[in-house]
Tab-separated table of C-alpha atoms in Angstrom:
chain	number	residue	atom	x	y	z
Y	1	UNK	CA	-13.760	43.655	-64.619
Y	2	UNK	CA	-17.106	42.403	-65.325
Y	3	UNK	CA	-18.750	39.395	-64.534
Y	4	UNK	CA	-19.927	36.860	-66.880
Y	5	UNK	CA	-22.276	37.568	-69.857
Y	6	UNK	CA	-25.161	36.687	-67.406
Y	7	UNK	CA	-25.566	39.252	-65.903
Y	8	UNK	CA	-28.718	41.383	-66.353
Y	9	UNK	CA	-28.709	43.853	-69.503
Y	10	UNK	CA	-25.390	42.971	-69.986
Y	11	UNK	CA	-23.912	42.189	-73.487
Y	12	UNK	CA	-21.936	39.409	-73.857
Y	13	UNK	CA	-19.283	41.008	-74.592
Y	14	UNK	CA	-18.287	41.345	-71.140
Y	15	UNK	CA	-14.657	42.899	-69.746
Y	16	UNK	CA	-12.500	41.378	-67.248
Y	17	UNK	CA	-14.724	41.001	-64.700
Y	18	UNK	CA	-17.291	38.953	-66.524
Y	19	UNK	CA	-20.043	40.413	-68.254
Y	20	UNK	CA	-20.479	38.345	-71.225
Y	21	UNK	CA	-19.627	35.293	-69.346
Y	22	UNK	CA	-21.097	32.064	-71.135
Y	23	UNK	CA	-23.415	31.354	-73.670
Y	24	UNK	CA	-25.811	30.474	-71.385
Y	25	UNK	CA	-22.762	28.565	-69.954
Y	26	UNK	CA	-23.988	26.251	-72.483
Y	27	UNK	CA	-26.810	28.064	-71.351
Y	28	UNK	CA	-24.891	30.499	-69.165
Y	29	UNK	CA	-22.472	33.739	-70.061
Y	30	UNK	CA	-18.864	33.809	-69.901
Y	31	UNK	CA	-17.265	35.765	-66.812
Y	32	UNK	CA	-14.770	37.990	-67.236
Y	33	UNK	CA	-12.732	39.505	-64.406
Y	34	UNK	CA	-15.568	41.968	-64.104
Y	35	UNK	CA	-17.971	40.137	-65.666
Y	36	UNK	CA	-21.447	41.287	-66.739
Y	37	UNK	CA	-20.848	45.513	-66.415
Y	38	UNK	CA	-18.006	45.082	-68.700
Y	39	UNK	CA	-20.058	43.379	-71.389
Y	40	UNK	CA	-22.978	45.377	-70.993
Y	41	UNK	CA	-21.064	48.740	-71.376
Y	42	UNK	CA	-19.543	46.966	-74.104
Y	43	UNK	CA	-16.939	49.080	-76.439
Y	44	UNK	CA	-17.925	51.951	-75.298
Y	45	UNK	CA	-14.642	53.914	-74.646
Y	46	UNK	CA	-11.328	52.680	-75.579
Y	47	UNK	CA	-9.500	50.013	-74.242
Y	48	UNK	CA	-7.984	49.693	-71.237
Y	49	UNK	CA	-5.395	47.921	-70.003
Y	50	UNK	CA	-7.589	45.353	-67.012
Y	51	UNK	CA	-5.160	46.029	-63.690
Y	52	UNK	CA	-1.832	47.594	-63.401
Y	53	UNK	CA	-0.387	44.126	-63.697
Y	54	UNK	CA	2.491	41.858	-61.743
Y	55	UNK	CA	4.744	39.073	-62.692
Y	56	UNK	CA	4.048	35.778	-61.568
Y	57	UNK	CA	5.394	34.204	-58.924
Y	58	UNK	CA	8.092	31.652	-59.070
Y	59	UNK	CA	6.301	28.670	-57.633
Y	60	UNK	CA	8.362	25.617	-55.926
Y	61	UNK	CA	7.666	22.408	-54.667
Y	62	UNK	CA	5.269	19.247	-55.665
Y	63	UNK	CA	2.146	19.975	-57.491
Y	64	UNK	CA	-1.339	19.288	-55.721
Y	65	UNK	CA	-2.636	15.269	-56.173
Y	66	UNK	CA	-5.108	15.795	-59.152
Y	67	UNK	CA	-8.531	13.653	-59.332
Y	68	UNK	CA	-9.839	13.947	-63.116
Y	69	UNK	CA	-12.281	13.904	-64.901
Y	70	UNK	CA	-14.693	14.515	-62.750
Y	71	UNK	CA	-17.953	15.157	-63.483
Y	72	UNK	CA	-20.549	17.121	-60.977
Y	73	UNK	CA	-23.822	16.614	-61.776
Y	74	UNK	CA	-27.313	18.023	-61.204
Y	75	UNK	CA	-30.784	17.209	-61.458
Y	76	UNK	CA	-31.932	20.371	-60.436
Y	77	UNK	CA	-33.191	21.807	-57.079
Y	78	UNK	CA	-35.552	23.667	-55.860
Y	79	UNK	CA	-37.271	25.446	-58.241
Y	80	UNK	CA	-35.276	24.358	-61.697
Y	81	UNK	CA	-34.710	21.709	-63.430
Y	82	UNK	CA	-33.741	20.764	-67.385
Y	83	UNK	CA	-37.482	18.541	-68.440
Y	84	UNK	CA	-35.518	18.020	-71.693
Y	85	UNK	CA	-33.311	19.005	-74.985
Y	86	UNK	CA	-32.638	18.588	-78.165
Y	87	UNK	CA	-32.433	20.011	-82.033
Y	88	UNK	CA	-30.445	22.733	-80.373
Y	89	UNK	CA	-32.477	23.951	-77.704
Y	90	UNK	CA	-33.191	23.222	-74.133
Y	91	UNK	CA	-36.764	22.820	-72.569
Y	92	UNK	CA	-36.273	24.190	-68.812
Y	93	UNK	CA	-38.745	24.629	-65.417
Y	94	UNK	CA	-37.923	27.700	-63.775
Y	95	UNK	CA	-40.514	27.987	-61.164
Y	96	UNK	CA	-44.286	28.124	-62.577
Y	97	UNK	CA	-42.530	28.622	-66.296
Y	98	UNK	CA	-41.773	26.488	-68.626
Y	99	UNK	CA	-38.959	28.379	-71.140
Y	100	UNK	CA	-37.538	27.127	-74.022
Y	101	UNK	CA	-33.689	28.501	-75.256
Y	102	UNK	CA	-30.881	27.777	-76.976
Y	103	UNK	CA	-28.679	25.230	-76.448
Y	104	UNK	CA	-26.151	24.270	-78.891
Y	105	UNK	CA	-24.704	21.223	-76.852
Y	106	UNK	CA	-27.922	19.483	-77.844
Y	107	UNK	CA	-27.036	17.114	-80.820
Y	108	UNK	CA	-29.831	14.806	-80.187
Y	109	UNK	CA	-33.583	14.578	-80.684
Y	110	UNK	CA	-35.769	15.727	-78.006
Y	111	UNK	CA	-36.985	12.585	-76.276
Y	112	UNK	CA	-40.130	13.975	-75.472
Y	113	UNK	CA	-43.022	14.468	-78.151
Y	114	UNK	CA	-43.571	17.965	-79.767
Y	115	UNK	CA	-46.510	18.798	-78.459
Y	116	UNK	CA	-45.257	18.852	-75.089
Y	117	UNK	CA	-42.689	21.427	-76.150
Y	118	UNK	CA	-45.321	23.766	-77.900
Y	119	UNK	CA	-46.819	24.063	-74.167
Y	120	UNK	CA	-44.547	26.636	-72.979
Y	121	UNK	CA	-44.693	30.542	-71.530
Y	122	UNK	CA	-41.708	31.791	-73.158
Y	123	UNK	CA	-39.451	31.292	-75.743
Y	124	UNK	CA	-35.778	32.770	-76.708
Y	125	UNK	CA	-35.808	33.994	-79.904
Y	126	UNK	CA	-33.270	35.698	-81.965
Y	127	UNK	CA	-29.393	35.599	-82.510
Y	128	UNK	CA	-28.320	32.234	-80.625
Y	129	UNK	CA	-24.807	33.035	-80.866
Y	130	UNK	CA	-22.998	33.171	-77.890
Y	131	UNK	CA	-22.095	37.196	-77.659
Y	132	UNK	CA	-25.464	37.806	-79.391
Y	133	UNK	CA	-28.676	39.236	-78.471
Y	134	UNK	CA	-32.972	38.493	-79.202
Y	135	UNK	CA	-36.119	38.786	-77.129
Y	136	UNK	CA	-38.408	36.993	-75.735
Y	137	UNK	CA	-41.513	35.211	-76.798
Y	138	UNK	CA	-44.811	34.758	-74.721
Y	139	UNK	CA	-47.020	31.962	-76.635
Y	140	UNK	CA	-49.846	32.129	-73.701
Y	141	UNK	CA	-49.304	35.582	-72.351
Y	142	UNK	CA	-47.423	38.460	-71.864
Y	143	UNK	CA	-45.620	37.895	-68.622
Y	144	UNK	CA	-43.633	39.968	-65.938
Y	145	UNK	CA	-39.708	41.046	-66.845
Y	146	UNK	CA	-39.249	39.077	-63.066
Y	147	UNK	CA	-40.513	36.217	-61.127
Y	148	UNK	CA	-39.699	34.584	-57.681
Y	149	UNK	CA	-37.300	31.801	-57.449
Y	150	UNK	CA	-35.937	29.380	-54.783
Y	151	UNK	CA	-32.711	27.149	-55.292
Y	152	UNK	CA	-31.018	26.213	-51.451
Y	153	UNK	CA	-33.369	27.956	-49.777
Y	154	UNK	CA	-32.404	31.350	-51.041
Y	155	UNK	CA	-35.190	33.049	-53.048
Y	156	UNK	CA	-34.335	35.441	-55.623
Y	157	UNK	CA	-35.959	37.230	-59.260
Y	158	UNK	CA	-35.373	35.384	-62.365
Y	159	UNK	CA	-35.754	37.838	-65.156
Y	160	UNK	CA	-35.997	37.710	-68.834
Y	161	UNK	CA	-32.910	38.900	-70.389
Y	162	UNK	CA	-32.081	40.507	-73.803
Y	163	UNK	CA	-28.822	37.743	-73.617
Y	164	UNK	CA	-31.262	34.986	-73.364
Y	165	UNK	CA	-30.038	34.130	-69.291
Y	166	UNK	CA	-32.589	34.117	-66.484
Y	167	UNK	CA	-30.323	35.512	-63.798
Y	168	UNK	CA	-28.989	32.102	-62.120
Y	169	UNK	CA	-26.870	29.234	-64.278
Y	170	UNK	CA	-28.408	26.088	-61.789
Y	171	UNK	CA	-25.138	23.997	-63.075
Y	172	UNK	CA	-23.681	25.937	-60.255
Y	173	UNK	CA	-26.281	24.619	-57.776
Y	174	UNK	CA	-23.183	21.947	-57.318
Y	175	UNK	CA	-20.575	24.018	-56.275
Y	176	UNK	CA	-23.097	26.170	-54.024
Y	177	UNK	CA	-23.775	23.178	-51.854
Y	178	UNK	CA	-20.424	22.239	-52.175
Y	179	UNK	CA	-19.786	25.979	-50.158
Y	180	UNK	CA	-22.492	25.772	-48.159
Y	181	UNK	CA	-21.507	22.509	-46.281
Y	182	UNK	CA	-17.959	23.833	-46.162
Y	183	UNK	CA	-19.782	27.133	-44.288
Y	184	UNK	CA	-21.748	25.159	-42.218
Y	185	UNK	CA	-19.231	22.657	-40.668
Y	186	UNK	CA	-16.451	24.969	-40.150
Y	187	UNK	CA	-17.334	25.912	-36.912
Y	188	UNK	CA	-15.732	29.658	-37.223
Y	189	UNK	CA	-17.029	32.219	-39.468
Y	190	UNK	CA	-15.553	31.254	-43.637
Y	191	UNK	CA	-14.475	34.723	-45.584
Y	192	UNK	CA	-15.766	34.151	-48.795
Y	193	UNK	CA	-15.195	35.953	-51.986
Y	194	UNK	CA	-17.466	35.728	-55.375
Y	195	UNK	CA	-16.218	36.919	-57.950
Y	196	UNK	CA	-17.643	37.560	-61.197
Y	197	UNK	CA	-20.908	37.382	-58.289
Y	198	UNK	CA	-23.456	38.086	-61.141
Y	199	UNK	CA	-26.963	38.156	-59.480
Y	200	UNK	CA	-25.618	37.626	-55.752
Y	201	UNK	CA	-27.272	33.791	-55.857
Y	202	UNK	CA	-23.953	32.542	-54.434
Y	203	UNK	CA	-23.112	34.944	-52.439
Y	204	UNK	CA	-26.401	34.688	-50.368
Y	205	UNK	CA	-26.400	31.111	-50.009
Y	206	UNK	CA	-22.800	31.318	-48.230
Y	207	UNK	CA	-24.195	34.457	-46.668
Y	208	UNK	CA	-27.236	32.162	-45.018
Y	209	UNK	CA	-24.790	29.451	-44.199
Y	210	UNK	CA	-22.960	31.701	-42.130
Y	211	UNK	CA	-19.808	33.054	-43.863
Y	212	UNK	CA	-18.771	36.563	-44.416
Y	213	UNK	CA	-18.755	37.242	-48.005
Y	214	UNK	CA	-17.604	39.838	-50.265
Y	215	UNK	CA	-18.939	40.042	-53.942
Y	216	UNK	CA	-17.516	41.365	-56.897
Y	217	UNK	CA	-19.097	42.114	-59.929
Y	218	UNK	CA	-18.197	44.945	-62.506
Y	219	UNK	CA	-21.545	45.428	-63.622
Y	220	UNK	CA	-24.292	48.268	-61.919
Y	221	UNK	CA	-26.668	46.708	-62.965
Y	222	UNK	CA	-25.635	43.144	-61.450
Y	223	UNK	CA	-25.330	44.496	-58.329
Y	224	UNK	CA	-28.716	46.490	-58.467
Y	225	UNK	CA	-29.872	42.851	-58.779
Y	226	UNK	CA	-28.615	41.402	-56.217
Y	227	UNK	CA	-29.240	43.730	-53.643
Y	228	UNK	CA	-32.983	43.118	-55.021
Y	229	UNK	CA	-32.639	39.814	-54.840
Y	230	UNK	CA	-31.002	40.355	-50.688
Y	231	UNK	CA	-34.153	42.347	-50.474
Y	232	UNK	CA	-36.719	39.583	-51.658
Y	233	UNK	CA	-35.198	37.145	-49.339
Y	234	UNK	CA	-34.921	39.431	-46.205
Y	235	UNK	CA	-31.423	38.827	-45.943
Y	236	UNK	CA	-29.989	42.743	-45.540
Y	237	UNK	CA	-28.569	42.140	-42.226
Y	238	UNK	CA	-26.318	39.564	-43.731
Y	239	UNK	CA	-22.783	40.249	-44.302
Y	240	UNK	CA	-22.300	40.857	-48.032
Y	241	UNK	CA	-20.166	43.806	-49.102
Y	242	UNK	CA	-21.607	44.386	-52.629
Y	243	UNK	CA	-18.279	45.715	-54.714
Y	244	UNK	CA	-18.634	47.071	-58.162
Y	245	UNK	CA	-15.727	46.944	-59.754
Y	246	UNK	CA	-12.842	45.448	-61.975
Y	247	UNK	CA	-12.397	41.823	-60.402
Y	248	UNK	CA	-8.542	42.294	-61.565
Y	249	UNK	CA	-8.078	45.203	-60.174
Y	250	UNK	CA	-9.933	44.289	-57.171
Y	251	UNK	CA	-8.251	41.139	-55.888
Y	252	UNK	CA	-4.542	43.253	-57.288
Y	253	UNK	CA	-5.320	45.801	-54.190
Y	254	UNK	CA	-6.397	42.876	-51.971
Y	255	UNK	CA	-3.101	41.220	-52.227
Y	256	UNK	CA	-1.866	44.747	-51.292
Y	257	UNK	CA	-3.340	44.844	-48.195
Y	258	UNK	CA	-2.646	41.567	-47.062
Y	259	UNK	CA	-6.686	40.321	-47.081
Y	260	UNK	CA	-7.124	37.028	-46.972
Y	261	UNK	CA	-10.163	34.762	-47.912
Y	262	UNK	CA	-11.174	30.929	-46.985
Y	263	UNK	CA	-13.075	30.296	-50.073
Y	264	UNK	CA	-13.277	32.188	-53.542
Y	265	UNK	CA	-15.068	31.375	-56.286
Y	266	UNK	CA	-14.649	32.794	-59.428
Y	267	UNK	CA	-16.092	32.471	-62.543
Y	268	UNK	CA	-15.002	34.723	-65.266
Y	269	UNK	CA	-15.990	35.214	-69.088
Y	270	UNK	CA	-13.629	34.388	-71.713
Y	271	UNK	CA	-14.072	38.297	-72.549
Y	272	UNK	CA	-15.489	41.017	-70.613
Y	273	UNK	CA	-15.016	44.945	-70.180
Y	274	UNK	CA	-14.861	46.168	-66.683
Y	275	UNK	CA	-16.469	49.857	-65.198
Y	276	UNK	CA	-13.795	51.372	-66.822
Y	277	UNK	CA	-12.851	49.914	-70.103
Y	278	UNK	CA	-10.906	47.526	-68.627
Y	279	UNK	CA	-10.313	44.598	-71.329
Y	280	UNK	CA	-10.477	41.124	-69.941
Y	281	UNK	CA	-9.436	38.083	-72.513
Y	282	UNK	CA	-9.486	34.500	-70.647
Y	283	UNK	CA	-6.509	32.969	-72.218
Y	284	UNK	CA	-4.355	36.206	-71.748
Y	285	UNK	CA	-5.559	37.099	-67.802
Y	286	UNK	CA	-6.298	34.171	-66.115
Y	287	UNK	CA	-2.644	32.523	-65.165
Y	288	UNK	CA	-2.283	35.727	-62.982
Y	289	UNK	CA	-5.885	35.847	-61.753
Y	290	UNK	CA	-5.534	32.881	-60.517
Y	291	UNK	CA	-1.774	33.564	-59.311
Y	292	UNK	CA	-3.575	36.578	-56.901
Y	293	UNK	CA	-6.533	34.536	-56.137
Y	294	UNK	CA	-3.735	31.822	-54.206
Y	295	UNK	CA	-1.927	35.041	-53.003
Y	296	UNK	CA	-5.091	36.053	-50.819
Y	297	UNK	CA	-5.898	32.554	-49.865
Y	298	UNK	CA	-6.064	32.361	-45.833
Y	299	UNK	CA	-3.681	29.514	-44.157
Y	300	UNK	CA	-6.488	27.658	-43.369
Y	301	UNK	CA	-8.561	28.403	-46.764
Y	302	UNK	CA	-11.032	25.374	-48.122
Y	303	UNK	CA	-11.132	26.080	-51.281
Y	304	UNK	CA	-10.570	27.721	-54.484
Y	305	UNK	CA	-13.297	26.979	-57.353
Y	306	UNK	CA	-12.725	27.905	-60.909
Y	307	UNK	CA	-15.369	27.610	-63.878
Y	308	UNK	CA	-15.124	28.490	-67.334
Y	309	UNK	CA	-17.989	28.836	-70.045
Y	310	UNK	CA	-18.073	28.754	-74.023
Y	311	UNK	CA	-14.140	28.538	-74.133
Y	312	UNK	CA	-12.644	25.978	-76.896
Y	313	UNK	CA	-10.217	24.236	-74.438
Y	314	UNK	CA	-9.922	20.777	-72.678
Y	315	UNK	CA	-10.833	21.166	-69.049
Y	316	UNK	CA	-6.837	19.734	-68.598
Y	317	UNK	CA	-6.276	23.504	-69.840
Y	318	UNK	CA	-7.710	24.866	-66.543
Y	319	UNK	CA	-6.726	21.517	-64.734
Y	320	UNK	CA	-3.162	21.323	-65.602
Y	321	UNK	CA	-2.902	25.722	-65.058
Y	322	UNK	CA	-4.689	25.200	-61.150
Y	323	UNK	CA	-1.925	22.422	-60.148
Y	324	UNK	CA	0.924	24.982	-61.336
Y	325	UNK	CA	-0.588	27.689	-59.649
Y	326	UNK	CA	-1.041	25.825	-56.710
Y	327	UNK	CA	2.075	24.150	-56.697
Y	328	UNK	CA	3.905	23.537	-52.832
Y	329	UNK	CA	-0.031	24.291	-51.776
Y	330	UNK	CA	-0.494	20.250	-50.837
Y	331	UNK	CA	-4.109	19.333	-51.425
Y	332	UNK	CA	-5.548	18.301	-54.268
Y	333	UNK	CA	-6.605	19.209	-57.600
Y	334	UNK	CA	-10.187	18.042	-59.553
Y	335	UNK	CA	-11.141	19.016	-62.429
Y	336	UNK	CA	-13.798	18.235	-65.131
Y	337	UNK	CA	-17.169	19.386	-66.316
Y	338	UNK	CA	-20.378	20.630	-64.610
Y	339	UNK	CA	-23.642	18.953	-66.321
Y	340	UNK	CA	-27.298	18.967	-65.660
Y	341	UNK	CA	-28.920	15.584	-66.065
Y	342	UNK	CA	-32.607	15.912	-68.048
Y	343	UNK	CA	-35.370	15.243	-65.639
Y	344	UNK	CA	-38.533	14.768	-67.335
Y	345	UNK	CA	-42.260	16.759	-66.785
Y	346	UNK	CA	-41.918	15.563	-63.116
Y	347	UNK	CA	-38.421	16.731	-62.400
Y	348	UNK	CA	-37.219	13.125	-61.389
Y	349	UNK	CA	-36.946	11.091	-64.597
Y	350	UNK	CA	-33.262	11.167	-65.090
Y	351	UNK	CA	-32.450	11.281	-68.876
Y	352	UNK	CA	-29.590	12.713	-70.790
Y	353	UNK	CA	-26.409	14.720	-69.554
Y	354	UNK	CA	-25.939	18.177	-70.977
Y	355	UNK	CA	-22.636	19.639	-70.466
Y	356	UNK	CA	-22.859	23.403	-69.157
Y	357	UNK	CA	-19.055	24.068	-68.527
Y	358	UNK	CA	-15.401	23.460	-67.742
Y	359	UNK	CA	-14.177	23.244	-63.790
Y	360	UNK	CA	-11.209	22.987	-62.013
Y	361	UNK	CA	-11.109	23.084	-57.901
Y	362	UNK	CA	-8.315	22.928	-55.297
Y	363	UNK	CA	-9.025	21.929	-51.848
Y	364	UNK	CA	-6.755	21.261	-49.301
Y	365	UNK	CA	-7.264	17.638	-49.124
């Protein structure tokens, strides 16, 4: 299934493995079990069911300690961060550009004066709703579809999307170093799965730290992006296997053949089509998602990371459905919301939280 709705020339109306992921995740797209190829190909042939499907298990024992809320919360790094937001939009640095989009989260007035925002190089325009589409303005200059990026000291192409996303949702930028540290102080190689991998941001940074890594993304043209972005970065002689394909049906034959991964992130839309027509509906598919997901976690695995865009839930919906799942699994379960703190013209003024997105994440202790 497709990945989220970020993905590039996607629609958000992403399958099951993510296309049409968030909203721009409050800013991002909504990831589907396939995420971004399903939306992009959107309705185009009839409806599929996502993955020949399995019952759940029947899980036994104590549920996994739970630490709520939590909120994770960025700044921004390296080459991002939020300067500030309000009347419905967001006023971001990405790189040398200064972009305005949508942002429905923002209630408030911007704090900064108007003629600061009226100083920018582009600007979303067009439907703001979550599965809908616009274009770009360029108030100085017409400017390049892609530009060179750094977050973690991976570079990669942000691009100007019909779906109003860049190619990266920098909320992440939390659980990335998160999974980089994990990588790094292992001391034996981590197997790491991405699902819903979008642009590949992730999956190079865990790549770089020194894990083996395996991304998933249902969309062509997702994966044609982050093989560009591999390429920018001179990182092809790390160990990525680029899959395109259903995420469903995907992690369904891994459990088949026994594969096992120390990490896996996933990160689907709350609707999404996959290669194939595969449907993909949050509320419906994710119980036995995540049911696999444990399934294919090693004996020694760190972590399993879960984030949700644009849904209308509590984050105790994902919460309370991770400490079922991983039920007898010891550990323990947090859960909350990812936000990116406003940070002013110089990128270190903290100002106001906006939410991006709903998390939950077991780890083993």
């Amino acid at each position: 299934m497709k990945q989220r709705e970020r993905r590039p020339g996607q629609k958000k109306t992403s399958g099951p493995s993510g296309e049409s992921r968030r909203d721009d995740r409050a800013g991002r797209p909504p990831k589907p079990v396939a995420r971004p190829a399903a939306a992009r190909e959107t309705a185009r042939e009839a409806a599929v069911p996502a993955a020949p499907e399995r019952p759940l298990m029947t899980r036994s024992g104590e549920r996994p300690a739970e630490r709520v809320p939590v909120i994770l919360e960025s700044l921004g790094a390296g080459d991002f961060h939020l300067i500030d937001s309000g009347n419905g939009e967001k006023l971001e640095q990405y790189g040398p550009y200064r972009i305005i989009r949508p942002e429905g989260q923002a209630l408030w007035r911007p704090s900064l004066p108007s003629h600061v925002w009226e100083k920018v190089d582009a600007v979303f325009t067009g439907d703001t709703d979550e599965e809908g589409s616009g274009r770009w303005r360029f108030p100085k200059e017409a400017l390049g579809e892609t530009w060179p990026l750094n977050l973690l000291g991976v570079d990669f192409l942000g691009r100007f999307t019909s779906f109003r996303h860049v190619g990266v949702f920098p909320e992440q930028i939390v659980h990335w170093s998160w999974m980089k540290e994990q990588v790094e102080k292992a001391g034996r190689p981590l197997k790491v799965l991405n699902l819903f991998g979008y642009t590949g941001v992730a999956s190079l940074v865990a790549a770089a730290a020194g894990a083996e890594v395996t991304h998933v993304d249902a969309s062509k043209k997702a994966i044609g992006w982050a093989r560009e972005n591999q390429a920018l970065g001179r990182m092809e002689k790390l160990p990525i296997r680029w899959i395109c394909e259903d995420a469903m049906k995907f992690i369904l034959r891994e459990e088949r053949r026994g594969s096992q991964y120390d990490i896996i992130l996933t990160d689907p839309p709350k609707f999404g089509r996959g290669p194939n027509g595969e449907v993909w509906h949050l509320f419906e598919h994710l119980p036995l998602m995540l049911d696999v997901c444990r399934e294919i976690l090693s004996p020694k695995a760190v972590g399993l990371v879960l984030t949700a865009y644009s849904i209308r839930a509590s984050f105790y919906s994902i919460h309370e459905l991770m400490r079922e799942t991983m039920r007898g699994a010891g550990g323990v379960v947090e859960s909350g919301e990812l936000v990116i703190r406003e940070a002013g013209l110089d990128g270190k003024t903290p100002g106001r939280a906006l939410s991006t997105s709903l998390f939950s994440r077991w780890v083993p202790k």
